[in-house]
Amino acid sequence: MIINPEIERYMHGLLPPRDAVLAEMEAVAERRKIPIVGPAVARVLAQLVMITGAKRIFELGSAIGYSTIWLARAAGPGAEVHYTDGSAENAREARTYIERAGVASSIHVHVGDALTVLSQTPGQFDFVFNDVDKEGYPAVLEAVPSRLKRGGIFATDNTLWYERVLNPSEPSDRAVAEFNQKLYESTQFFTSLLPIRDGLSVAVRL
Ligand SMILES: C[S@@+](CC[C@H](N)C(=O)[O-])C[C@H]1O[C@@H](n2cnc3c(N)ncnc32)[C@H](O)[C@@H]1O
């Protein structure tokens, strides 16, 4: 845990309760160790969508659809949110939650490699959320700029990678550290890394 555990508990204590579907998903994720963003980070993503008025959203790495539902609800009616996951079983489960959450009409569920799906989905996006396997982060950073409109948001979870960016030893550590360095250096983005939960990077496409 990156944040002082007491601060983490305090912040979580402030969060309003989630509805039945999200609360069930949080419980399932905790029980089955599914790495969802959780409500504190989900609220930041939702705020970014609300602030920017994003309607066309692409998510790389969606698991059971927890963050997808938050994004779709924040984007509201007329949104187009693309869910992607390599696991057909995750997608099947996500569909049931998405249906119950009342956002099925705005979410497109894709099974397959997220970057392949992105390359096959035409048009520009207002918002891209990256949460794939960490070794894939540098490739995501290569692909996203040309697919994001100017002023669009590129958000990425786990960019502190449970402190492993401090002393990268595994390939995933090095990939996240490289991603962070390149994202900050990029002239195509204006970036901040928010030290919330496991680190959330927010980059505006210039
Ligand atoms: C951290 S979880 C996503 C959690 C989700 N964003 C949430 O917060 O509710 C990562 C998911 O991405 C999927 N994944 C990882 N790498 C992927 C890739 N290259 N293409 C598609 N899915 C991928 C995994 O199967 C896993 O379910």
PDB file of C-alpha atoms and ligand atoms in Angstrom:
ATOM      1  CA  MET A   1       0.000   0.000   0.000  1.00  0.00           C
ATOM      2  CA  ILE A   2       1.483   3.331  -1.071  1.00  0.00           C
ATOM      3  CA  ILE A   3      -0.647   5.681   0.972  1.00  0.00           C
ATOM      4  CA  ASN A   4      -0.462   5.688   4.759  1.00  0.00           C
ATOM      5  CA  PRO A   5      -3.039   2.955   5.625  1.00  0.00           C
ATOM      6  CA  GLU A   6      -4.834   5.257   8.058  1.00  0.00           C
ATOM      7  CA  ILE A   7      -5.232   7.918   5.371  1.00  0.00           C
ATOM      8  CA  GLU A   8      -6.444   5.199   2.968  1.00  0.00           C
ATOM      9  CA  ARG A   9      -9.030   4.062   5.527  1.00  0.00           C
ATOM     10  CA  TYR A  10     -10.077   7.654   6.196  1.00  0.00           C
ATOM     11  CA  MET A  11     -10.520   8.383   2.489  1.00  0.00           C
ATOM     12  CA  HIS A  12     -12.525   5.205   1.980  1.00  0.00           C
ATOM     13  CA  GLY A  13     -14.681   6.105   4.951  1.00  0.00           C
ATOM     14  CA  LEU A  14     -15.679   9.312   3.192  1.00  0.00           C
ATOM     15  CA  LEU A  15     -16.895   7.575   0.046  1.00  0.00           C
ATOM     16  CA  PRO A  16     -20.656   7.429  -0.340  1.00  0.00           C
ATOM     17  CA  PRO A  17     -22.036   3.889  -0.613  1.00  0.00           C
ATOM     18  CA  ARG A  18     -22.192   2.440  -4.086  1.00  0.00           C
ATOM     19  CA  ASP A  19     -25.368   0.985  -5.580  1.00  0.00           C
ATOM     20  CA  ALA A  20     -26.096  -2.744  -5.296  1.00  0.00           C
ATOM     21  CA  VAL A  21     -24.369  -3.736  -8.558  1.00  0.00           C
ATOM     22  CA  LEU A  22     -21.094  -1.883  -7.885  1.00  0.00           C
ATOM     23  CA  ALA A  23     -21.095  -3.002  -4.233  1.00  0.00           C
ATOM     24  CA  GLU A  24     -21.499  -6.623  -5.354  1.00  0.00           C
ATOM     25  CA  MET A  25     -18.692  -6.222  -7.897  1.00  0.00           C
ATOM     26  CA  GLU A  26     -16.374  -4.775  -5.232  1.00  0.00           C
ATOM     27  CA  ALA A  27     -17.130  -7.726  -2.939  1.00  0.00           C
ATOM     28  CA  VAL A  28     -16.602 -10.246  -5.759  1.00  0.00           C
ATOM     29  CA  ALA A  29     -13.351  -8.564  -6.768  1.00  0.00           C
ATOM     30  CA  GLU A  30     -12.053  -8.643  -3.213  1.00  0.00           C
ATOM     31  CA  ARG A  31     -13.035 -12.288  -2.708  1.00  0.00           C
ATOM     32  CA  ARG A  32     -11.581 -13.458  -6.034  1.00  0.00           C
ATOM     33  CA  LYS A  33      -8.604 -11.047  -6.045  1.00  0.00           C
ATOM     34  CA  ILE A  34      -9.693  -9.360  -9.278  1.00  0.00           C
ATOM     35  CA  PRO A  35      -7.593  -6.171  -9.554  1.00  0.00           C
ATOM     36  CA  ILE A  36     -10.273  -3.514 -10.116  1.00  0.00           C
ATOM     37  CA  VAL A  37      -9.550   0.202  -9.681  1.00  0.00           C
ATOM     38  CA  GLY A  38     -11.866   0.469  -6.680  1.00  0.00           C
ATOM     39  CA  PRO A  39     -14.212   3.333  -5.852  1.00  0.00           C
ATOM     40  CA  ALA A  40     -11.697   6.099  -5.022  1.00  0.00           C
ATOM     41  CA  VAL A  41      -9.925   5.860  -8.388  1.00  0.00           C
ATOM     42  CA  ALA A  42     -13.208   5.180 -10.212  1.00  0.00           C
ATOM     43  CA  ARG A  43     -14.539   8.485  -8.914  1.00  0.00           C
ATOM     44  CA  VAL A  44     -11.528  10.349 -10.339  1.00  0.00           C
ATOM     45  CA  LEU A  45     -12.099   8.686 -13.714  1.00  0.00           C
ATOM     46  CA  ALA A  46     -15.783   9.609 -13.541  1.00  0.00           C
ATOM     47  CA  GLN A  47     -14.919  13.219 -12.640  1.00  0.00           C
ATOM     48  CA  LEU A  48     -12.534  13.484 -15.594  1.00  0.00           C
ATOM     49  CA  VAL A  49     -15.272  12.228 -17.906  1.00  0.00           C
ATOM     50  CA  MET A  50     -17.752  14.724 -16.434  1.00  0.00           C
ATOM     51  CA  ILE A  51     -15.321  17.664 -16.598  1.00  0.00           C
ATOM     52  CA  THR A  52     -14.357  17.000 -20.208  1.00  0.00           C
ATOM     53  CA  GLY A  53     -17.797  15.885 -21.405  1.00  0.00           C
ATOM     54  CA  ALA A  54     -16.213  12.770 -22.906  1.00  0.00           C
ATOM     55  CA  LYS A  55     -18.645  10.611 -24.840  1.00  0.00           C
ATOM     56  CA  ARG A  56     -16.446   8.323 -26.918  1.00  0.00           C
ATOM     57  CA  ILE A  57     -14.371   6.243 -24.511  1.00  0.00           C
ATOM     58  CA  PHE A  58     -11.990   3.327 -25.015  1.00  0.00           C
ATOM     59  CA  GLU A  59     -10.864   1.131 -22.122  1.00  0.00           C
ATOM     60  CA  LEU A  60      -7.872  -1.198 -22.440  1.00  0.00           C
ATOM     61  CA  GLY A  61      -8.236  -4.011 -19.881  1.00  0.00           C
ATOM     62  CA  SER A  62     -11.729  -4.136 -18.390  1.00  0.00           C
ATOM     63  CA  ALA A  63     -11.967  -7.431 -16.426  1.00  0.00           C
ATOM     64  CA  ILE A  64     -15.507  -7.760 -15.015  1.00  0.00           C
ATOM     65  CA  GLY A  65     -16.487  -4.261 -16.161  1.00  0.00           C
ATOM     66  CA  TYR A  66     -16.292  -2.318 -12.893  1.00  0.00           C
ATOM     67  CA  SER A  67     -14.422   0.716 -14.247  1.00  0.00           C
ATOM     68  CA  THR A  68     -16.366   0.407 -17.522  1.00  0.00           C
ATOM     69  CA  ILE A  69     -19.648   0.910 -15.669  1.00  0.00           C
ATOM     70  CA  TRP A  70     -18.309   3.975 -13.828  1.00  0.00           C
ATOM     71  CA  LEU A  71     -17.093   5.464 -17.131  1.00  0.00           C
ATOM     72  CA  ALA A  72     -20.387   4.783 -18.904  1.00  0.00           C
ATOM     73  CA  ARG A  73     -22.488   6.213 -16.092  1.00  0.00           C
ATOM     74  CA  ALA A  74     -20.334   9.353 -15.958  1.00  0.00           C
ATOM     75  CA  ALA A  75     -20.562   9.815 -19.723  1.00  0.00           C
ATOM     76  CA  GLY A  76     -24.346   9.535 -19.625  1.00  0.00           C
ATOM     77  CA  PRO A  77     -26.859   9.106 -22.438  1.00  0.00           C
ATOM     78  CA  GLY A  78     -25.452   8.917 -25.958  1.00  0.00           C
ATOM     79  CA  ALA A  79     -22.042   7.668 -24.797  1.00  0.00           C
ATOM     80  CA  GLU A  80     -20.044   5.019 -26.638  1.00  0.00           C
ATOM     81  CA  VAL A  81     -17.795   3.087 -24.288  1.00  0.00           C
ATOM     82  CA  HIS A  82     -15.580   0.268 -25.524  1.00  0.00           C
ATOM     83  CA  TYR A  83     -14.841  -2.559 -23.062  1.00  0.00           C
ATOM     84  CA  THR A  84     -11.882  -4.824 -23.938  1.00  0.00           C
ATOM     85  CA  ASP A  85     -10.507  -7.920 -22.280  1.00  0.00           C
ATOM     86  CA  GLY A  86      -8.530 -10.930 -23.449  1.00  0.00           C
ATOM     87  CA  SER A  87     -10.710 -13.276 -21.399  1.00  0.00           C
ATOM     88  CA  ALA A  88     -14.063 -14.408 -22.830  1.00  0.00           C
ATOM     89  CA  GLU A  89     -15.062 -15.529 -19.326  1.00  0.00           C
ATOM     90  CA  ASN A  90     -14.440 -12.016 -17.942  1.00  0.00           C
ATOM     91  CA  ALA A  91     -16.464 -10.555 -20.791  1.00  0.00           C
ATOM     92  CA  ARG A  92     -19.366 -12.929 -20.156  1.00  0.00           C
ATOM     93  CA  GLU A  93     -19.425 -11.934 -16.498  1.00  0.00           C
ATOM     94  CA  ALA A  94     -19.039  -8.240 -17.353  1.00  0.00           C
ATOM     95  CA  ARG A  95     -22.054  -8.388 -19.677  1.00  0.00           C
ATOM     96  CA  THR A  96     -24.300  -9.492 -16.816  1.00  0.00           C
ATOM     97  CA  TYR A  97     -23.123  -6.639 -14.565  1.00  0.00           C
ATOM     98  CA  ILE A  98     -23.334  -4.103 -17.397  1.00  0.00           C
ATOM     99  CA  GLU A  99     -26.910  -5.206 -18.084  1.00  0.00           C
ATOM    100  CA  ARG A 100     -27.863  -4.953 -14.419  1.00  0.00           C
ATOM    101  CA  ALA A 101     -26.158  -1.548 -14.094  1.00  0.00           C
ATOM    102  CA  GLY A 102     -28.424  -0.197 -16.845  1.00  0.00           C
ATOM    103  CA  VAL A 103     -25.639   0.879 -19.217  1.00  0.00           C
ATOM    104  CA  ALA A 104     -25.722  -1.934 -21.785  1.00  0.00           C
ATOM    105  CA  SER A 105     -26.919   0.381 -24.550  1.00  0.00           C
ATOM    106  CA  SER A 106     -23.730   2.481 -24.402  1.00  0.00           C
ATOM    107  CA  ILE A 107     -21.106  -0.251 -23.908  1.00  0.00           C
ATOM    108  CA  HIS A 108     -19.529  -2.324 -26.674  1.00  0.00           C
ATOM    109  CA  VAL A 109     -17.924  -5.487 -25.294  1.00  0.00           C
ATOM    110  CA  HIS A 110     -14.872  -6.748 -27.218  1.00  0.00           C
ATOM    111  CA  VAL A 111     -12.908  -9.916 -26.457  1.00  0.00           C
ATOM    112  CA  GLY A 112      -9.283  -9.945 -27.610  1.00  0.00           C
ATOM    113  CA  ASP A 113      -6.017  -8.096 -27.319  1.00  0.00           C
ATOM    114  CA  ALA A 114      -6.892  -4.516 -26.364  1.00  0.00           C
ATOM    115  CA  LEU A 115      -4.462  -2.837 -28.771  1.00  0.00           C
ATOM    116  CA  THR A 116      -5.648  -5.030 -31.648  1.00  0.00           C
ATOM    117  CA  VAL A 117      -9.248  -4.097 -30.874  1.00  0.00           C
ATOM    118  CA  LEU A 118      -8.229  -0.424 -30.687  1.00  0.00           C
ATOM    119  CA  SER A 119      -6.601  -0.641 -34.110  1.00  0.00           C
ATOM    120  CA  GLN A 120      -9.803  -2.217 -35.499  1.00  0.00           C
ATOM    121  CA  THR A 121     -12.129   0.397 -33.987  1.00  0.00           C
ATOM    122  CA  PRO A 122     -12.136   3.471 -36.208  1.00  0.00           C
ATOM    123  CA  GLY A 123     -12.282   7.117 -35.212  1.00  0.00           C
ATOM    124  CA  GLN A 124     -10.936   9.408 -32.513  1.00  0.00           C
ATOM    125  CA  PHE A 125     -11.678   9.021 -28.801  1.00  0.00           C
ATOM    126  CA  ASP A 126     -12.352  11.630 -26.121  1.00  0.00           C
ATOM    127  CA  PHE A 127     -11.012   9.461 -23.318  1.00  0.00           C
ATOM    128  CA  VAL A 128      -8.756   6.396 -23.149  1.00  0.00           C
ATOM    129  CA  PHE A 129      -8.299   4.414 -19.942  1.00  0.00           C
ATOM    130  CA  ASN A 130      -5.340   2.032 -19.822  1.00  0.00           C
ATOM    131  CA  ASP A 131      -5.365  -0.877 -17.350  1.00  0.00           C
ATOM    132  CA  VAL A 132      -3.816  -3.800 -19.270  1.00  0.00           C
ATOM    133  CA  ASP A 133      -0.941  -6.034 -18.146  1.00  0.00           C
ATOM    134  CA  LYS A 134       1.896  -3.726 -17.163  1.00  0.00           C
ATOM    135  CA  GLU A 135       4.417  -5.103 -19.689  1.00  0.00           C
ATOM    136  CA  GLY A 136       2.045  -3.728 -22.330  1.00  0.00           C
ATOM    137  CA  TYR A 137       2.145  -0.113 -21.119  1.00  0.00           C
ATOM    138  CA  PRO A 138       4.953   1.153 -23.420  1.00  0.00           C
ATOM    139  CA  ALA A 139       3.122  -0.218 -26.483  1.00  0.00           C
ATOM    140  CA  VAL A 140      -0.106   1.435 -25.334  1.00  0.00           C
ATOM    141  CA  LEU A 141       1.725   4.752 -25.090  1.00  0.00           C
ATOM    142  CA  GLU A 142       2.900   4.333 -28.692  1.00  0.00           C
ATOM    143  CA  ALA A 143      -0.615   3.616 -29.953  1.00  0.00           C
ATOM    144  CA  VAL A 144      -2.795   6.087 -28.073  1.00  0.00           C
ATOM    145  CA  PRO A 145      -1.702   9.583 -29.240  1.00  0.00           C
ATOM    146  CA  SER A 146      -2.997   9.160 -32.786  1.00  0.00           C
ATOM    147  CA  ARG A 147      -6.340   7.876 -31.463  1.00  0.00           C
ATOM    148  CA  LEU A 148      -7.063  10.604 -28.937  1.00  0.00           C
ATOM    149  CA  LYS A 149      -8.530  13.964 -29.899  1.00  0.00           C
ATOM    150  CA  ARG A 150      -6.769  17.154 -28.782  1.00  0.00           C
ATOM    151  CA  GLY A 151      -7.857  17.944 -25.240  1.00  0.00           C
ATOM    152  CA  GLY A 152      -8.750  14.285 -24.726  1.00  0.00           C
ATOM    153  CA  ILE A 153      -7.713  12.421 -21.589  1.00  0.00           C
ATOM    154  CA  PHE A 154      -5.375   9.439 -21.370  1.00  0.00           C
ATOM    155  CA  ALA A 155      -5.656   7.894 -17.890  1.00  0.00           C
ATOM    156  CA  THR A 156      -3.545   4.954 -16.721  1.00  0.00           C
ATOM    157  CA  ASP A 157      -3.862   2.930 -13.529  1.00  0.00           C
ATOM    158  CA  ASN A 158      -1.095   1.385 -11.374  1.00  0.00           C
ATOM    159  CA  THR A 159       1.621   3.816 -12.400  1.00  0.00           C
ATOM    160  CA  LEU A 160       3.297   3.559  -8.988  1.00  0.00           C
ATOM    161  CA  TRP A 161       3.066  -0.226  -9.309  1.00  0.00           C
ATOM    162  CA  TYR A 162       3.064  -0.941  -5.587  1.00  0.00           C
ATOM    163  CA  GLU A 163       6.302   1.062  -5.191  1.00  0.00           C
ATOM    164  CA  ARG A 164       8.158  -1.203  -7.605  1.00  0.00           C
ATOM    165  CA  VAL A 165       8.895   1.771  -9.894  1.00  0.00           C
ATOM    166  CA  LEU A 166      11.412   2.867  -7.237  1.00  0.00           C
ATOM    167  CA  ASN A 167      13.655  -0.156  -7.812  1.00  0.00           C
ATOM    168  CA  PRO A 168      12.525  -1.837 -11.013  1.00  0.00           C
ATOM    169  CA  SER A 169      13.692  -5.452 -11.229  1.00  0.00           C
ATOM    170  CA  GLU A 170      10.936  -7.432 -12.996  1.00  0.00           C
ATOM    171  CA  PRO A 171       9.934  -6.754 -16.639  1.00  0.00           C
ATOM    172  CA  SER A 172       6.602  -5.309 -15.477  1.00  0.00           C
ATOM    173  CA  ASP A 173       8.416  -2.884 -13.110  1.00  0.00           C
ATOM    174  CA  ARG A 174      10.674  -1.703 -15.901  1.00  0.00           C
ATOM    175  CA  ALA A 175       7.733  -1.342 -18.282  1.00  0.00           C
ATOM    176  CA  VAL A 176       5.805   0.909 -15.871  1.00  0.00           C
ATOM    177  CA  ALA A 177       8.928   2.971 -15.082  1.00  0.00           C
ATOM    178  CA  GLU A 178       9.633   3.396 -18.812  1.00  0.00           C
ATOM    179  CA  PHE A 179       5.999   4.304 -19.441  1.00  0.00           C
ATOM    180  CA  ASN A 180       6.063   7.004 -16.734  1.00  0.00           C
ATOM    181  CA  GLN A 181       9.299   8.515 -18.005  1.00  0.00           C
ATOM    182  CA  LYS A 182       8.132   8.609 -21.626  1.00  0.00           C
ATOM    183  CA  LEU A 183       4.673   9.911 -20.757  1.00  0.00           C
ATOM    184  CA  TYR A 184       6.138  12.856 -18.802  1.00  0.00           C
ATOM    185  CA  GLU A 185       8.698  13.544 -21.549  1.00  0.00           C
ATOM    186  CA  SER A 186       6.161  13.363 -24.350  1.00  0.00           C
ATOM    187  CA  THR A 187       5.395  16.605 -26.166  1.00  0.00           C
ATOM    188  CA  GLN A 188       2.022  15.083 -27.095  1.00  0.00           C
ATOM    189  CA  PHE A 189       0.748  15.030 -23.510  1.00  0.00           C
ATOM    190  CA  PHE A 190       0.614  17.162 -20.377  1.00  0.00           C
ATOM    191  CA  THR A 191       0.805  14.693 -17.502  1.00  0.00           C
ATOM    192  CA  SER A 192       0.317  14.361 -13.758  1.00  0.00           C
ATOM    193  CA  LEU A 193       0.735  11.226 -11.663  1.00  0.00           C
ATOM    194  CA  LEU A 194      -1.778  11.223  -8.819  1.00  0.00           C
ATOM    195  CA  PRO A 195      -0.582   9.186  -5.810  1.00  0.00           C
ATOM    196  CA  ILE A 196      -4.006   7.703  -5.156  1.00  0.00           C
ATOM    197  CA  ARG A 197      -4.269   3.968  -4.389  1.00  0.00           C
ATOM    198  CA  ASP A 198      -1.579   2.486  -6.700  1.00  0.00           C
ATOM    199  CA  GLY A 199      -0.984   5.651  -8.731  1.00  0.00           C
ATOM    200  CA  LEU A 200      -3.193   7.076 -11.459  1.00  0.00           C
ATOM    201  CA  SER A 201      -1.625   8.984 -14.339  1.00  0.00           C
ATOM    202  CA  VAL A 202      -3.725  11.607 -16.037  1.00  0.00           C
ATOM    203  CA  ALA A 203      -2.461  13.003 -19.334  1.00  0.00           C
ATOM    204  CA  VAL A 204      -4.125  15.595 -21.540  1.00  0.00           C
ATOM    205  CA  ARG A 205      -3.550  15.223 -25.291  1.00  0.00           C
ATOM    206  CA  LEU A 206      -1.976  18.452 -26.541  1.00  0.00           C
TER     207      LEU A 206
HETATM  208  C1  LIG B   1      -6.423  -4.685 -13.852  1.00  0.00           C
HETATM  209  S1  LIG B   1      -7.595  -5.637 -14.667  1.00  0.00           S
HETATM  210  C2  LIG B   1      -8.771  -4.463 -15.260  1.00  0.00           C
HETATM  211  C3  LIG B   1      -9.649  -3.927 -14.175  1.00  0.00           C
HETATM  212  C4  LIG B   1     -10.684  -2.953 -14.657  1.00  0.00           C
HETATM  213  N1  LIG B   1     -10.098  -1.878 -15.426  1.00  0.00           N
HETATM  214  C5  LIG B   1     -11.404  -2.371 -13.476  1.00  0.00           C
HETATM  215  O1  LIG B   1     -10.800  -1.518 -12.799  1.00  0.00           O
HETATM  216  O2  LIG B   1     -12.547  -2.753 -13.202  1.00  0.00           O
HETATM  217  C6  LIG B   1      -6.745  -6.025 -16.136  1.00  0.00           C
HETATM  218  C7  LIG B   1      -7.552  -6.849 -17.126  1.00  0.00           C
HETATM  219  O3  LIG B   1      -6.993  -6.645 -18.396  1.00  0.00           O
HETATM  220  C8  LIG B   1      -6.950  -7.844 -19.101  1.00  0.00           C
HETATM  221  N2  LIG B   1      -5.809  -7.692 -19.997  1.00  0.00           N
HETATM  222  C9  LIG B   1      -4.500  -7.595 -19.659  1.00  0.00           C
HETATM  223  N3  LIG B   1      -3.751  -7.373 -20.745  1.00  0.00           N
HETATM  224  C10 LIG B   1      -4.618  -7.317 -21.786  1.00  0.00           C
HETATM  225  C11 LIG B   1      -4.460  -7.091 -23.176  1.00  0.00           C
HETATM  226  N4  LIG B   1      -3.261  -6.867 -23.713  1.00  0.00           N
HETATM  227  N5  LIG B   1      -5.566  -7.103 -23.942  1.00  0.00           N
HETATM  228  C12 LIG B   1      -6.788  -7.327 -23.405  1.00  0.00           C
HETATM  229  N6  LIG B   1      -6.995  -7.533 -22.107  1.00  0.00           N
HETATM  230  C13 LIG B   1      -5.921  -7.525 -21.307  1.00  0.00           C
HETATM  231  C14 LIG B   1      -6.841  -8.942 -18.080  1.00  0.00           C
HETATM  232  O4  LIG B   1      -7.493 -10.104 -18.543  1.00  0.00           O
HETATM  233  C15 LIG B   1      -7.553  -8.337 -16.870  1.00  0.00           C
HETATM  234  O5  LIG B   1      -8.869  -8.789 -16.793  1.00  0.00           O
END
